[in-house]
One Martini backbone bead per residue (centre of mass of N, CA, C, O) as a GRO file, in nm:
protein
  116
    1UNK     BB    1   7.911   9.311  11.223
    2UNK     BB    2   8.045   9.148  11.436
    3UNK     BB    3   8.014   8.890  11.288
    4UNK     BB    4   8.156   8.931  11.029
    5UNK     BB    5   8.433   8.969  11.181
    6UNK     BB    6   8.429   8.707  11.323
    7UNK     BB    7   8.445   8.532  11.066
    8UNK     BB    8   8.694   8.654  10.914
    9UNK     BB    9   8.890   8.577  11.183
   10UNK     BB   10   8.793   8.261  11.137
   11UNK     BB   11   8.905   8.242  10.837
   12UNK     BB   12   9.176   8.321  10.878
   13UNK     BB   13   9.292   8.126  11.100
   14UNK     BB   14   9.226   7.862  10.925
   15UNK     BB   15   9.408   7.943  10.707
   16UNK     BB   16   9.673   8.017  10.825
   17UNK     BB   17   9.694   7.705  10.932
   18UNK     BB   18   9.723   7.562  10.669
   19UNK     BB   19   9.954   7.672  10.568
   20UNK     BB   20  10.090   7.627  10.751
   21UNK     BB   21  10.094   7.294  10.747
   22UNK     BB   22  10.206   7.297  10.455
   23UNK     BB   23  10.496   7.467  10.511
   24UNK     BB   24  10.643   7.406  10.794
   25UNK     BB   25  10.515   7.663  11.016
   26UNK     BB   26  10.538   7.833  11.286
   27UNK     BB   27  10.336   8.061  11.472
   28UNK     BB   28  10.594   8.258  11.530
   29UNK     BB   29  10.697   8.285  11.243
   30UNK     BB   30  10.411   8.428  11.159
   31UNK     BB   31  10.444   8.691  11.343
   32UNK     BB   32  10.723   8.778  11.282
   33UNK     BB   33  10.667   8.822  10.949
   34UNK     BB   34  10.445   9.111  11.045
   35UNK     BB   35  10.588   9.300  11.209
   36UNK     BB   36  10.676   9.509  10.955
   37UNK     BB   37  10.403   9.566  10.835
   38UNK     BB   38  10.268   9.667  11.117
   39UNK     BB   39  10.433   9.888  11.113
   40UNK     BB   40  10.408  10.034  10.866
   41UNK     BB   41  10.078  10.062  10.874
   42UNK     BB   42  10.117  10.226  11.180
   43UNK     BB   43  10.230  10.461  11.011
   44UNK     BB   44  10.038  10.494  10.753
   45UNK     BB   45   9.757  10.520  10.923
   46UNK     BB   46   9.795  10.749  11.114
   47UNK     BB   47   9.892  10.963  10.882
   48UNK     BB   48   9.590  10.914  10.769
   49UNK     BB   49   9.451  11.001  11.016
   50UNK     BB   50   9.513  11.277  11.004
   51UNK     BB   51   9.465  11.370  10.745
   52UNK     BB   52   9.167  11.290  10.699
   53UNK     BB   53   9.111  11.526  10.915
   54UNK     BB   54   9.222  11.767  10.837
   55UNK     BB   55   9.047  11.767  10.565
   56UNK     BB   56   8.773  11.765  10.722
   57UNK     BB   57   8.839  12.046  10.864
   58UNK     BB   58   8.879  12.156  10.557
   59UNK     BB   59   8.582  12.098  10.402
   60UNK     BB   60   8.655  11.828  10.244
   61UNK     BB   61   8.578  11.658  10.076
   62UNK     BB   62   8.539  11.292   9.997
   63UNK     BB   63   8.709  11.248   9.759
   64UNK     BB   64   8.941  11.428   9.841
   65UNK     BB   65   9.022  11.251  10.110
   66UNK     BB   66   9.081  11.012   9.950
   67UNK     BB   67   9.308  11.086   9.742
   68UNK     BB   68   9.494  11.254   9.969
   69UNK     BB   69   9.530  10.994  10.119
   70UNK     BB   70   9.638  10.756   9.910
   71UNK     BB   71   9.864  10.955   9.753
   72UNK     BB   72  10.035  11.049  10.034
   73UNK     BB   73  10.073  10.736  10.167
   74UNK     BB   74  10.197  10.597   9.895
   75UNK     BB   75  10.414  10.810   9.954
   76UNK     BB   76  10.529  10.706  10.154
   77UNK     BB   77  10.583  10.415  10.167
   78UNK     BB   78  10.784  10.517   9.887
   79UNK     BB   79  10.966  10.654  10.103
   80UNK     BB   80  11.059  10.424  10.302
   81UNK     BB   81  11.142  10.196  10.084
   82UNK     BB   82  11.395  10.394   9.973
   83UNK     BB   83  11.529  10.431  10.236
   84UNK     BB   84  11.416  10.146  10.380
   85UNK     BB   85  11.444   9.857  10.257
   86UNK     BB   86  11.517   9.682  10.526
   87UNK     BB   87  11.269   9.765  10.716
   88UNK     BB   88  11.035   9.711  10.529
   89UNK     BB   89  11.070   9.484  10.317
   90UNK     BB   90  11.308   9.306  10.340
   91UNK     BB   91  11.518   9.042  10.166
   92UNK     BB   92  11.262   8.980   9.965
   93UNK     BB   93  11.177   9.275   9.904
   94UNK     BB   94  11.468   9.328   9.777
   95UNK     BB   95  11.488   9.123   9.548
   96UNK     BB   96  11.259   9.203   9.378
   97UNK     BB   97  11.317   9.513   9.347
   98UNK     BB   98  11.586   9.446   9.204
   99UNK     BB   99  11.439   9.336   8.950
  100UNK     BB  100  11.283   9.505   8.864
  101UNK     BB  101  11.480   9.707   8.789
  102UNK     BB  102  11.654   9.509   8.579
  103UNK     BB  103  11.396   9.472   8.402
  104UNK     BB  104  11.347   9.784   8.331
  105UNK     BB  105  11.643   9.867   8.244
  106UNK     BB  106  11.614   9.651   7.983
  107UNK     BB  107  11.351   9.783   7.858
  108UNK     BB  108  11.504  10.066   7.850
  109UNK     BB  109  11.840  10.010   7.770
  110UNK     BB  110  12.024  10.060   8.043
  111UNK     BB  111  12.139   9.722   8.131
  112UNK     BB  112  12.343   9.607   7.873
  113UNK     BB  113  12.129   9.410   7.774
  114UNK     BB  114  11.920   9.212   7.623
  115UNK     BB  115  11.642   9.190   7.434
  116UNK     BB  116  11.412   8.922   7.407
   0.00000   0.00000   0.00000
């Protein structure tokens, strides 16, 4: 098992490094960069983690705490990037989303243009 981790880890790391290379990026913007992530991810992790103990105390399957804790968390995090979508999302993130919705509002004829 350890091996496999550290394999793995071994090629993140080098696959990391050619990106960076390709892209000339230094290794401190590319820790920066995942910052916003590790924070999200540590909150609805821990979130998952007490939810699925929960769930787990109070006698439910396994199907039922794998359902309960991704239905709960992706909505969780669906509500974090509502609220804060400047600190989840980033410019790059709220970007996106903007396009997204600009798309929606188009696809379902409430953005005022032309559907193409």
């Amino acid at each position: 098992c350890w091996g496999v981790v550290g394999a793995l880890f071994v090629n993140y790391v080098l696959m990391a490094h050619l990106a960076l290379k390709l892209v000339s990026m230094r290794w401190g913007e590319f820790v920066l960069a995942h910052v916003r992530g590790l924070g999200v991810a540590a909150i609805a992790g821990g979130g998952a983690v007490m939810l699925a103990s929960t769930l787990r105390d109070a006698g439910r399957g396994d199907l039922s705490v794998l359902v309960g804790t991704v239905g709960v968390m992706a909505l969780a995090v669906l509500g974090m990037a509502w609220l804060w979508p400047a600190g989840v999302l980033g410019a790059d993130g709220r970007e996106v989303a903007k396009l997204m919705r600009s798309g929606l509002a188009r696809s379902t004829g409430k953005g005022g243009g032309q559907r193409p």
